[in-house]
Coordinates of C-alpha atoms in Angstrom, one line a residue:
M100 CA -37.6 47.4 33.6
R101 CA -39.8 47.0 36.6
G102 CA -38.8 50.1 38.5
R103 CA -35.1 51.0 38.9
P104 CA -34.0 49.0 41.9
F105 CA -31.6 51.6 43.2
P106 CA -32.6 55.2 44.6
F107 CA -31.7 58.2 42.3
L108 CA -12.5 83.8 39.6
R109 CA -12.3 85.9 37.7
R110 CA -11.5 85.5 34.0
L111 CA -7.8 85.5 33.3
P112 CA -6.2 87.1 30.3
A113 CA -6.3 84.9 27.2
L114 CA -2.6 84.2 27.1
L115 CA -2.4 83.1 30.7
S116 CA -5.5 80.8 30.1
C117 CA -3.7 79.1 27.2
L118 CA -0.6 78.6 29.2
L119 CA -2.5 77.1 32.2
L120 CA -4.4 74.8 29.8
L121 CA -1.2 73.5 28.2
T122 CA 0.5 72.8 31.5
A123 CA -2.6 71.0 32.9
L124 CA -3.1 68.6 30.0
P125 CA -0.6 66.0 31.1
V126 CA -2.2 65.8 34.5
F127 CA -5.9 65.9 33.6
A128 CA -5.9 64.0 30.3
V129 CA -8.3 61.0 30.3
Q130 CA -8.4 58.0 28.1
Q131 CA -10.6 58.0 24.9
P132 CA -10.1 54.6 23.2
A133 CA -11.3 54.1 19.7
V134 CA -15.0 52.9 19.7
S135 CA -16.5 50.4 17.3
D136 CA -19.9 48.6 17.0
G137 CA -20.1 44.8 17.3
M138 CA -17.8 42.2 18.7
P139 CA -16.3 40.2 15.8
G140 CA -14.2 37.9 18.1
Y141 CA -17.3 36.6 19.9
Q142 CA -20.4 34.5 19.1
H143 CA -23.5 36.0 20.5
T144 CA -26.5 33.9 21.6
A145 CA -29.8 35.5 22.8
W146 CA -32.6 34.0 24.9
R147 CA -35.6 36.4 24.7
V148 CA -38.7 36.8 26.8
G149 CA -40.8 35.5 24.0
Q150 CA -38.7 32.3 23.9
G151 CA -39.1 31.4 27.6
A152 CA -36.4 33.6 29.2
P153 CA -37.4 35.9 32.1
G154 CA -37.3 39.6 31.9
D155 CA -36.0 42.2 34.4
I156 CA -32.8 40.3 35.1
W157 CA -31.0 42.1 37.9
D158 CA -28.2 39.6 38.9
I159 CA -26.6 36.4 37.7
V160 CA -24.4 33.8 39.6
Q161 CA -23.0 30.4 38.7
D162 CA -23.2 27.7 41.3
R163 CA -20.7 24.9 42.0
Q164 CA -22.4 22.6 39.6
G165 CA -22.2 25.1 36.7
M166 CA -25.9 26.1 36.8
L167 CA -26.8 29.8 36.3
W168 CA -29.2 31.5 38.8
L169 CA -31.0 34.7 37.8
A170 CA -32.5 37.2 40.2
T171 CA -35.4 38.9 38.3
G172 CA -38.3 41.2 38.9
S173 CA -40.6 38.1 38.7
G174 CA -38.7 35.7 41.0
L175 CA -35.7 33.3 41.0
Y176 CA -34.8 31.3 37.9
R177 CA -32.3 28.5 37.2
F178 CA -30.8 28.0 33.7
D179 CA -29.0 24.9 32.6
G180 CA -28.0 26.2 29.2
R181 CA -31.3 25.1 27.5
R182 CA -34.2 25.6 29.8
F183 CA -35.3 28.3 32.2
E184 CA -37.0 27.0 35.4
R185 CA -38.7 29.3 37.8
Q186 CA -37.9 28.2 41.4
A187 CA -40.7 27.7 43.8
A188 CA -40.1 28.2 47.5
P189 CA -39.8 24.9 49.5
A190 CA -43.1 23.4 50.7
G191 CA -44.7 25.4 53.5
T192 CA -42.7 28.6 52.8
R193 CA -42.9 31.6 50.5
F194 CA -40.5 34.2 49.2
P195 CA -41.1 37.6 50.9
S196 CA -41.2 39.2 47.4
T197 CA -40.8 38.2 43.8
N198 CA -38.7 41.4 43.1
M199 CA -35.2 40.0 43.6
V200 CA -32.2 42.2 42.8
T201 CA -29.1 40.4 44.2
L202 CA -27.7 36.9 44.6
G203 CA -24.8 35.5 46.5
L204 CA -23.4 32.0 46.9
D205 CA -23.6 30.4 50.3
G206 CA -20.2 29.9 52.0
G207 CA -21.0 26.3 52.9
D208 CA -18.3 26.3 55.5
G209 CA -20.3 27.0 58.6
G210 CA -19.1 30.6 59.0
D211 CA -22.4 31.9 57.8
G212 CA -24.6 28.9 58.5
G213 CA -24.2 28.1 54.8
D214 CA -24.9 24.8 53.2
G215 CA -24.2 25.5 49.6
G216 CA -27.4 27.4 48.7
L217 CA -28.1 31.0 47.7
W218 CA -28.5 34.3 49.4
I219 CA -31.2 36.5 47.9
G220 CA -31.4 40.3 48.3
Y221 CA -34.8 42.0 47.6
F222 CA -35.9 45.4 46.3
Q223 CA -37.7 46.2 49.6
A224 CA -38.2 42.9 51.4
G225 CA -34.9 42.1 53.2
I226 CA -32.8 39.0 52.6
S227 CA -33.4 35.2 52.2
Q228 CA -31.2 32.1 52.4
F229 CA -32.5 29.5 49.9
T230 CA -31.9 25.8 49.3
Q231 CA -34.2 23.3 47.7
E232 CA -35.1 22.1 51.1
R233 CA -35.3 25.3 53.2
L234 CA -36.0 29.0 53.0
R235 CA -35.0 31.4 55.8
S236 CA -36.0 35.0 55.4
F237 CA -34.7 38.0 57.4
G238 CA -36.4 41.4 57.7
R239 CA -36.4 44.2 60.2
P240 CA -37.0 41.9 63.2
Q241 CA -33.9 39.9 62.2
G242 CA -31.7 43.0 61.8
V243 CA -32.1 43.9 58.1
P244 CA -32.9 47.6 57.6
V245 CA -35.4 48.8 55.1
G246 CA -34.0 49.3 51.6
V247 CA -32.5 47.7 48.5
V248 CA -29.8 45.0 49.0
P249 CA -27.3 45.7 46.2
R250 CA -24.5 43.3 47.1
F251 CA -23.2 40.4 49.2
A252 CA -19.5 39.7 50.0
H253 CA -17.5 37.4 52.3
D254 CA -14.5 38.9 54.0
R255 CA -11.2 37.1 54.4
N256 CA -12.4 35.4 57.6
G257 CA -15.5 34.0 55.8
R258 CA -18.0 36.4 57.4
L259 CA -20.9 37.3 55.1
W260 CA -21.6 41.0 54.7
A261 CA -24.6 42.7 53.0
A262 CA -24.7 46.2 51.5
V263 CA -28.2 47.5 52.3
N264 CA -29.4 50.9 51.4
G265 CA -30.3 51.4 55.1
G266 CA -26.8 50.3 56.4
L267 CA -24.0 47.7 56.3
R268 CA -24.8 44.4 58.0
W269 CA -23.0 41.1 58.8
F270 CA -24.5 37.7 59.5
D271 CA -23.8 35.8 62.7
G272 CA -25.6 32.6 61.7
H273 CA -28.9 33.7 63.1
R274 CA -29.3 37.5 62.7
W275 CA -27.9 40.3 60.7
Q276 CA -25.8 42.5 62.9
Q277 CA -25.0 46.2 62.6
P278 CA -21.3 47.0 62.9
P279 CA -20.4 49.0 66.1
A280 CA -19.8 52.7 65.9
S281 CA -16.1 52.0 66.5
F282 CA -15.9 50.8 62.9
G283 CA -16.3 54.5 61.9
L284 CA -18.6 53.8 59.0
P285 CA -21.7 55.7 58.0
Q286 CA -24.9 53.6 58.3
R287 CA -26.8 54.9 55.3
R288 CA -26.8 54.6 51.5
V289 CA -24.5 51.6 51.5
Q290 CA -24.2 50.6 47.8
W291 CA -21.4 48.0 47.5
V292 CA -19.0 45.7 49.4
L293 CA -15.9 44.0 48.0
Q294 CA -13.1 41.9 49.6
D295 CA -10.0 42.1 47.5
R296 CA -7.2 39.5 47.2
H297 CA -4.8 41.7 49.1
G298 CA -7.0 41.7 52.2
T299 CA -8.6 45.1 52.0
F300 CA -12.4 45.3 52.5
W301 CA -14.1 48.1 50.5
V302 CA -17.4 49.7 51.2
L303 CA -19.3 52.4 49.2
A304 CA -21.4 54.2 51.8
D305 CA -22.9 57.7 52.0
L306 CA -21.6 58.5 48.5
Q307 CA -18.0 57.9 49.5
I308 CA -15.4 55.1 49.3
W309 CA -14.3 53.5 52.6
R310 CA -11.7 50.8 53.2
R311 CA -10.5 48.6 56.0
P312 CA -6.9 47.5 55.5
P313 CA -5.8 44.0 56.5
G314 CA -5.7 43.7 60.3
A315 CA -7.3 47.1 60.9
A316 CA -10.3 47.5 63.3
R317 CA -11.7 50.7 61.7
F318 CA -12.7 51.7 58.2
E319 CA -10.8 54.6 56.7
A320 CA -12.4 57.3 54.6
T321 CA -10.6 57.7 51.3
G322 CA -12.0 61.1 50.6
I323 CA -13.2 60.0 47.2
A324 CA -16.8 60.7 46.4
V325 CA -19.0 58.5 44.2
S326 CA -22.4 58.7 42.6
Q327 CA -25.5 56.9 43.4
M328 CA -25.5 53.2 42.2
A329 CA -21.7 53.1 41.9
S330 CA -20.0 49.6 41.9
L331 CA -16.5 48.1 42.3
V332 CA -14.6 45.2 40.7
E333 CA -11.2 43.6 40.9
S334 CA -9.0 43.0 37.8
P335 CA -6.8 40.0 37.2
R336 CA -3.8 42.2 38.0
G337 CA -5.3 42.9 41.5
E338 CA -6.4 46.5 40.7
I339 CA -9.7 47.8 42.1
W340 CA -11.8 49.6 39.5
L341 CA -14.8 52.0 40.1
A342 CA -17.8 52.4 37.9
D343 CA -19.3 55.8 38.7
R344 CA -22.5 57.0 37.0
V345 CA -21.2 60.6 36.7
R346 CA -17.4 60.4 36.1
G347 CA -17.2 57.1 34.2
T348 CA -14.9 54.2 35.0
S349 CA -11.4 54.4 36.6
P350 CA -8.9 52.4 38.5
L351 CA -8.9 53.1 42.2
A352 CA -6.2 51.0 44.0
N353 CA -3.6 48.2 43.6
A354 CA -1.7 46.0 46.0
H355 CA 0.2 49.1 47.3
G356 CA -3.0 51.0 48.2
L357 CA -4.8 53.9 46.6
L358 CA -3.5 55.1 43.3
P359 CA -2.3 58.7 43.1
A360 CA -5.1 61.1 42.1
E361 CA -3.2 62.0 39.0
E362 CA -2.9 58.4 37.8
R363 CA -6.6 57.7 38.6
E364 CA -7.5 60.7 36.4
A365 CA -5.1 59.9 33.6
R366 CA -6.5 56.4 33.3
R367 CA -10.1 57.4 33.7
L368 CA -12.6 56.3 31.0
P369 CA -15.2 59.0 31.0
G370 CA -17.1 57.5 28.1
L371 CA -17.6 54.2 30.0
V372 CA -20.5 55.0 32.2
A373 CA -21.4 51.6 33.6
S374 CA -23.8 49.8 35.8
R375 CA -21.6 46.8 36.4
L376 CA -18.0 45.8 35.5
Q377 CA -16.4 42.4 34.9
F378 CA -12.8 41.6 34.0
T379 CA -11.9 38.5 32.0
A380 CA -8.8 36.4 32.3
D381 CA -7.2 38.1 29.2
G382 CA -7.4 41.5 31.0
A383 CA -10.3 42.9 29.0
L384 CA -12.9 44.9 30.8
W385 CA -16.6 44.2 30.1
A386 CA -19.3 46.7 31.2
T387 CA -23.0 47.1 31.0
L388 CA -23.7 50.7 30.1
S389 CA -26.0 53.0 32.2
P390 CA -28.8 53.8 31.9
H391 CA -28.9 52.2 28.4
G392 CA -26.4 51.5 25.6
G393 CA -26.0 47.7 25.9
V394 CA -22.6 46.2 26.7
A395 CA -19.1 47.3 26.0
R396 CA -15.7 45.5 26.0
V397 CA -12.5 47.5 26.5
T398 CA -9.0 46.1 25.7
F399 CA -5.8 47.5 27.0
D400 CA -2.1 47.7 25.9
G401 CA -0.5 47.8 29.3
Q402 CA -2.4 50.5 31.2
Q403 CA -3.6 52.3 28.1
A404 CA -7.1 51.6 26.9
V405 CA -6.8 51.1 23.1
R406 CA -10.2 49.9 21.9
M407 CA -13.9 49.9 23.0
E408 CA -16.3 47.5 21.3
R409 CA -20.0 48.1 21.9
F410 CA -22.9 45.7 21.4
D411 CA -26.4 46.9 21.7
A412 CA -30.0 46.0 20.5
A413 CA -29.0 46.9 17.0
Q414 CA -26.4 44.2 17.0
G415 CA -28.8 41.6 18.6
L416 CA -28.7 42.3 22.3
T417 CA -32.1 41.3 23.9
A418 CA -32.5 45.0 25.1
T419 CA -30.5 48.1 25.4
S420 CA -31.1 48.3 29.2
A421 CA -28.6 45.9 30.8
V422 CA -27.3 45.5 34.4
P423 CA -25.6 42.2 35.4
V424 CA -22.5 40.9 33.6
L425 CA -20.9 37.6 34.6
A426 CA -17.8 35.7 33.4
D427 CA -18.5 32.0 34.0
R428 CA -15.9 29.3 34.7
E429 CA -15.6 28.4 31.0
G430 CA -14.9 32.0 30.0
N431 CA -18.4 32.8 28.6
I432 CA -19.8 36.3 29.3
W433 CA -23.4 36.5 30.4
V434 CA -25.4 39.7 30.3
G435 CA -29.0 40.2 31.6
T436 CA -31.4 42.8 30.3
N437 CA -35.0 43.7 30.9
L438 CA -36.0 41.5 27.9
G439 CA -33.8 38.4 28.3
L440 CA -30.4 36.8 28.7
N441 CA -27.3 37.0 26.4
R442 CA -24.2 34.9 26.1
F443 CA -20.9 36.0 24.5
R444 CA -18.6 33.1 23.7
A445 CA -15.1 33.7 22.2
H446 CA -14.7 32.2 18.8
S447 CA -12.6 29.0 19.4
V448 CA -11.1 29.0 15.9
Q449 CA -9.8 32.2 14.3
T450 CA -8.1 32.8 10.9
L451 CA -4.7 34.4 11.3
S452 CA -4.6 37.7 9.5
V453 CA -0.8 37.5 8.9
G454 CA 1.6 34.6 8.0
P455 CA 2.7 32.6 5.0
T456 CA 0.6 33.4 1.9
D457 CA 1.5 30.5 -0.3
P458 CA -1.0 27.5 -0.4
Y459 CA 1.4 25.1 1.4
R460 CA 1.5 26.2 5.0
S461 CA 3.2 24.2 7.8
L462 CA 3.2 24.4 11.6
V463 CA 6.0 23.2 13.8
R464 CA 6.5 23.1 17.5
A465 CA 10.0 23.7 18.8
S466 CA 11.5 21.8 21.8
D467 CA 10.6 24.7 24.1
G468 CA 6.9 24.4 23.1
R469 CA 6.7 27.5 20.9
V470 CA 4.8 27.1 17.7
Y471 CA 6.0 28.5 14.4
G472 CA 4.4 28.7 10.9
Y473 CA 6.1 28.9 7.5
G474 CA 5.5 28.5 3.8
E475 CA 7.6 27.2 0.9
D476 CA 10.2 30.0 1.4
L477 CA 10.8 28.6 4.9
K478 CA 10.5 32.1 6.5
L479 CA 9.4 31.5 10.1
F480 CA 6.5 33.3 11.8
D481 CA 6.4 33.3 15.6
L482 CA 2.8 32.3 16.5
R483 CA 2.7 32.9 20.2
R484 CA -0.7 34.2 21.2
P485 CA 0.3 37.7 22.5
L486 CA 2.1 38.4 19.1
L487 CA -0.8 37.5 16.8
G488 CA -2.1 41.0 16.5
G489 CA 1.2 42.2 15.1
S490 CA 2.3 42.6 11.5
A491 CA 4.0 39.9 9.4
A492 CA 7.3 41.7 9.8
Q493 CA 6.9 41.7 13.6
L494 CA 6.1 38.0 13.7
Q495 CA 9.1 37.2 11.5
A496 CA 11.4 39.4 13.6
A497 CA 10.3 37.5 16.7
A498 CA 11.0 34.2 15.0
R499 CA 14.5 35.2 14.3
Q500 CA 15.0 35.5 18.0
A501 CA 13.9 32.0 18.7
P502 CA 15.7 30.7 21.8
T503 CA 15.9 27.1 20.5
P504 CA 16.6 25.5 17.0
V505 CA 13.5 25.1 14.8
W506 CA 13.1 22.2 12.4
Q507 CA 11.4 22.6 9.0
F508 CA 11.1 20.8 5.6
D509 CA 10.5 21.7 2.0
W510 CA 9.2 18.3 0.8
I511 CA 12.6 16.8 -0.2
N512 CA 14.9 18.4 2.3
L513 CA 15.0 19.0 6.0
A514 CA 16.0 22.4 7.3
R515 CA 17.1 23.7 10.6
T516 CA 17.0 27.3 11.7
V517 CA 19.3 28.5 14.5
S518 CA 19.5 32.2 15.6
G519 CA 17.6 33.3 12.4
H520 CA 19.9 31.3 10.0
T521 CA 18.4 28.4 8.1
T522 CA 20.5 25.5 6.8
L523 CA 19.2 22.9 4.4
I524 CA 19.8 19.2 5.3
P525 CA 19.4 17.0 2.2
L526 CA 18.7 13.3 2.6
P527 CA 21.7 11.0 2.2
A528 CA 22.4 9.1 -1.0
P529 CA 20.6 7.1 -2.5
F530 CA 17.6 8.8 -1.1
T531 CA 18.6 12.4 -2.0
G532 CA 15.7 14.2 -3.7
Q533 CA 13.1 11.5 -2.8
P534 CA 9.8 12.6 -1.3
L535 CA 9.4 12.6 2.5
H536 CA 6.4 10.5 3.7
A537 CA 6.7 11.1 7.5
L538 CA 8.8 13.2 9.8
L539 CA 9.4 13.3 13.5
F540 CA 11.5 16.0 15.2
A541 CA 12.4 14.3 18.4
D542 CA 14.1 17.2 20.0
A543 CA 16.2 20.2 19.0
D544 CA 19.1 18.1 17.7
Q545 CA 17.6 15.0 16.1
A546 CA 15.0 14.0 13.6
W547 CA 13.5 10.9 12.0
A548 CA 12.3 10.6 8.4
C549 CA 10.6 8.0 6.2
A550 CA 11.6 8.6 2.6
G551 CA 11.1 6.8 -0.8
E552 CA 9.8 3.3 -0.6
R553 CA 12.2 1.7 1.8
A554 CA 14.1 4.1 4.1
V555 CA 13.7 4.9 7.8
L556 CA 16.4 7.5 8.5
H557 CA 17.7 9.0 11.7
Y558 CA 19.5 12.4 11.8
T559 CA 21.6 12.8 14.9
D560 CA 25.1 14.2 15.7
N561 CA 24.8 16.2 12.5
R562 CA 24.7 13.2 10.2
W563 CA 22.2 10.7 8.8
R564 CA 22.0 7.0 9.8
R565 CA 19.8 4.4 8.2
E566 CA 17.7 2.4 10.8
T567 CA 18.7 -1.2 10.3
R568 CA 16.7 -2.7 13.1
L569 CA 13.5 -2.2 11.1
P570 CA 12.3 -3.9 7.9
E571 CA 13.2 -2.1 4.7
Q572 CA 9.8 -0.4 4.4
A573 CA 9.1 3.3 4.4
C574 CA 6.5 4.3 7.0
S575 CA 3.5 6.7 6.6
S576 CA 3.5 8.1 10.2
L577 CA 5.9 8.6 13.1
A578 CA 5.6 9.4 16.8
R579 CA 7.5 9.0 20.1
T580 CA 6.3 7.6 23.4
D581 CA 7.0 8.9 26.9
D582 CA 9.6 6.2 27.5
G583 CA 11.5 7.1 24.3
A584 CA 10.2 4.4 22.0
L585 CA 9.6 5.1 18.3
L586 CA 6.2 4.4 16.8
L587 CA 5.9 3.8 13.1
G588 CA 2.6 3.4 11.1
Y589 CA 2.5 1.9 7.6
A590 CA 0.4 2.1 4.5
D591 CA -0.5 -1.6 4.9
G592 CA -2.2 -0.8 8.3
T593 CA 0.6 -2.2 10.4
L594 CA 2.0 -0.5 13.5
R595 CA 5.6 -1.1 14.8
R596 CA 7.2 0.0 18.1
L597 CA 11.0 0.2 18.3
H598 CA 12.5 0.4 21.8
G599 CA 16.2 -0.4 22.1
A600 CA 16.8 -3.6 20.2
T601 CA 13.1 -4.7 20.5
V602 CA 10.6 -4.3 17.6
N603 CA 7.0 -5.1 18.3
S604 CA 4.4 -5.3 15.4
Y605 CA 0.6 -4.9 15.6
D606 CA -2.0 -5.6 13.0
A607 CA -5.6 -6.9 12.7
T608 CA -4.8 -9.8 14.9
E609 CA -4.5 -7.4 17.8
G610 CA -7.7 -5.5 16.8
L611 CA -5.9 -2.8 14.7
S612 CA -8.0 -2.3 11.6
V613 CA -7.9 1.3 10.5
G614 CA -6.5 1.0 7.0
P615 CA -3.4 3.0 5.9
V616 CA -2.1 4.7 9.1
T617 CA -2.2 8.5 8.9
A618 CA -1.4 9.6 12.5
L619 CA -0.2 8.3 15.9
L620 CA -0.5 9.7 19.4
Q621 CA 0.8 8.2 22.7
H622 CA -0.8 10.1 25.7
K623 CA 0.1 8.5 29.1
D624 CA -1.4 5.0 28.9
L625 CA -3.5 5.8 25.8
L626 CA -2.3 4.9 22.3
L627 CA -4.4 6.3 19.4
V628 CA -3.8 5.0 15.8
A629 CA -5.7 6.9 13.1
G630 CA -6.1 5.6 9.5
E631 CA -8.0 6.3 6.4
A632 CA -10.8 4.0 7.5
G633 CA -11.1 5.1 11.2
L634 CA -9.6 5.4 14.6
A635 CA -8.4 2.8 17.1
A636 CA -7.5 3.1 20.8
R637 CA -5.4 1.0 23.2
F638 CA -5.2 1.5 26.9
G639 CA -2.1 0.0 28.6
N640 CA -1.2 -3.4 27.2
G641 CA -4.8 -4.2 26.1
R642 CA -6.1 -4.9 22.6
F643 CA -6.9 -2.2 20.1
L644 CA -10.5 -1.2 20.1
P645 CA -12.3 0.7 17.4
V646 CA -13.5 4.2 18.3
R647 CA -17.0 4.9 16.8
T648 CA -19.4 7.8 16.8
D649 CA -22.9 8.4 15.6
M650 CA -21.5 11.0 13.1
A651 CA -20.5 9.1 9.9
G652 CA -17.0 9.7 8.7
V653 CA -16.0 12.1 11.5
L654 CA -13.1 9.9 12.6
E655 CA -11.8 8.9 9.2
G656 CA -8.8 10.5 7.5
I657 CA -7.3 12.0 10.6
T658 CA -3.9 13.5 9.8
G659 CA -3.0 15.1 13.2
M660 CA -3.6 14.4 16.8
V661 CA -2.4 16.2 20.0
A662 CA -3.3 16.2 23.7
D663 CA -3.5 19.5 25.6
A664 CA -2.6 20.2 29.2
N665 CA -6.2 19.8 30.3
G666 CA -6.5 16.2 29.0
L667 CA -8.4 17.0 25.9
L668 CA -7.6 15.3 22.6
W669 CA -7.7 17.3 19.4
L670 CA -8.0 15.5 16.1
N671 CA -7.7 17.1 12.7
G672 CA -9.6 15.0 10.1
S673 CA -11.4 15.2 6.7
R674 CA -14.5 16.5 8.5
G675 CA -12.7 19.2 10.5
L676 CA -11.5 19.6 14.0
V677 CA -12.7 17.0 16.6
R678 CA -12.3 17.3 20.4
L679 CA -12.5 14.3 22.7
Q680 CA -12.1 14.0 26.5
V681 CA -9.8 11.2 27.6
A682 CA -12.1 10.3 30.5
T683 CA -15.1 10.0 28.1
L684 CA -13.2 7.9 25.7
R685 CA -12.0 5.6 28.4
S686 CA -15.5 5.1 29.8
A687 CA -16.9 4.5 26.3
L688 CA -14.4 1.8 25.6

């Protein structure tokens, strides 16, 4: 990279020595998680210098529009996911230097004079405030001391602070001000600033850790020493973690204050010598390794680090020397190196390593929202995400503790599992043993079934009833609406809606022309009808409209449709899994 941007008793008898060592082990033991190469759970994409990416990437931020901004040794770059664009200074101005090492988002609330732009920290050229229309630069005459600017942070009152090697500074809207001596803080070798969610403001200064608790006027010395170029980060649990270039990585504090020295040492990761740290929402810790070694991901079981995955140039990283690591709003991890940019995206679809082994696998969602899987033997597997790393026996044991009844079927019978006990529910005569064409488990106590050639059956109050309000025609698909109506799709392409004593029918005269109906979904005011020949949508009481794409066949043969909590539609068809946004579908139709 273009210059590193940060400054560089007597012997006891043998028996007594052994005793002292044994008694000290519980206190001074550190964590040594298993280490492996590669990150199989992530897709890695690299943009290299020879492909248009900048080199010497020192910092990365994501703006409010989702764009990435890169501080590099050759200037400021913007990246939209496809193209890197070097940013010129506004007309009539120039950046004080192209060697940029730190970025911060403008507050945009007036507290720092911000208007939604960027703050830029330089290697040895002060600080700039940048928007597309204006560039304001601050050097020694404007209060910025000489030295590298490693970090910006807003405190809980919205005030912007800058860690500068020559001292801590805050911005008053016009100049950078030095805190008064009453703050009790050294004014040299300031490496990092962090405002945590509990209200404590942290500063690394003069190779020590300082903190200002909520409401306090002075900073307190913690007595904890740090190395040059140390950094801090906050975890999803609200813990503050320290990356130290000598002692490795360790937790520092939580909501209750500093952790005891014994706990900090017991949870220390001496093998994780990091430049930067970044936690993700799942609690994993990502780190760029110092001074080389690529990137690492540490996973935990509670407070115990259980695994460290490493990814370096041998696995495809653009270079072994990496500094910035950023988790964007979509959950992607971005890592900058001296030879390009890297993205790690979690695989969205993963094959379960345990579960039913027979070729006919089924999924069912219970009334409480939990999802279970089972095979022809009807043995349930609890598929809640936190359990998926367990064994088959563990998933089955969890399913036996299901808090609500679980519906199942074995092609000719229904089954209901309560408190780990499964009871078969045969169809009533004369439909006993006939194949099931469609099923709907309305809640924990009732089910609908279409069987044979003519029957629509309703199971409630522990007995079967034949639905006499509908024509004697077995359906091919079933669904419920938010107002409790029953939707039935048929092999002749017809759709019926049963609500109370009213039955409404829909066919090609209302625009519905999808062939034999294979799946139904009512989501708020949107009704989707899937068939062998395509997909139709209806908003409110309007006509059915065909849904078309420029990918032939992708919306044919859909057999399952669900809407998630984020308003995304997921369709399982003959061409694989399809995702649609309701808003996009509405605007397209």
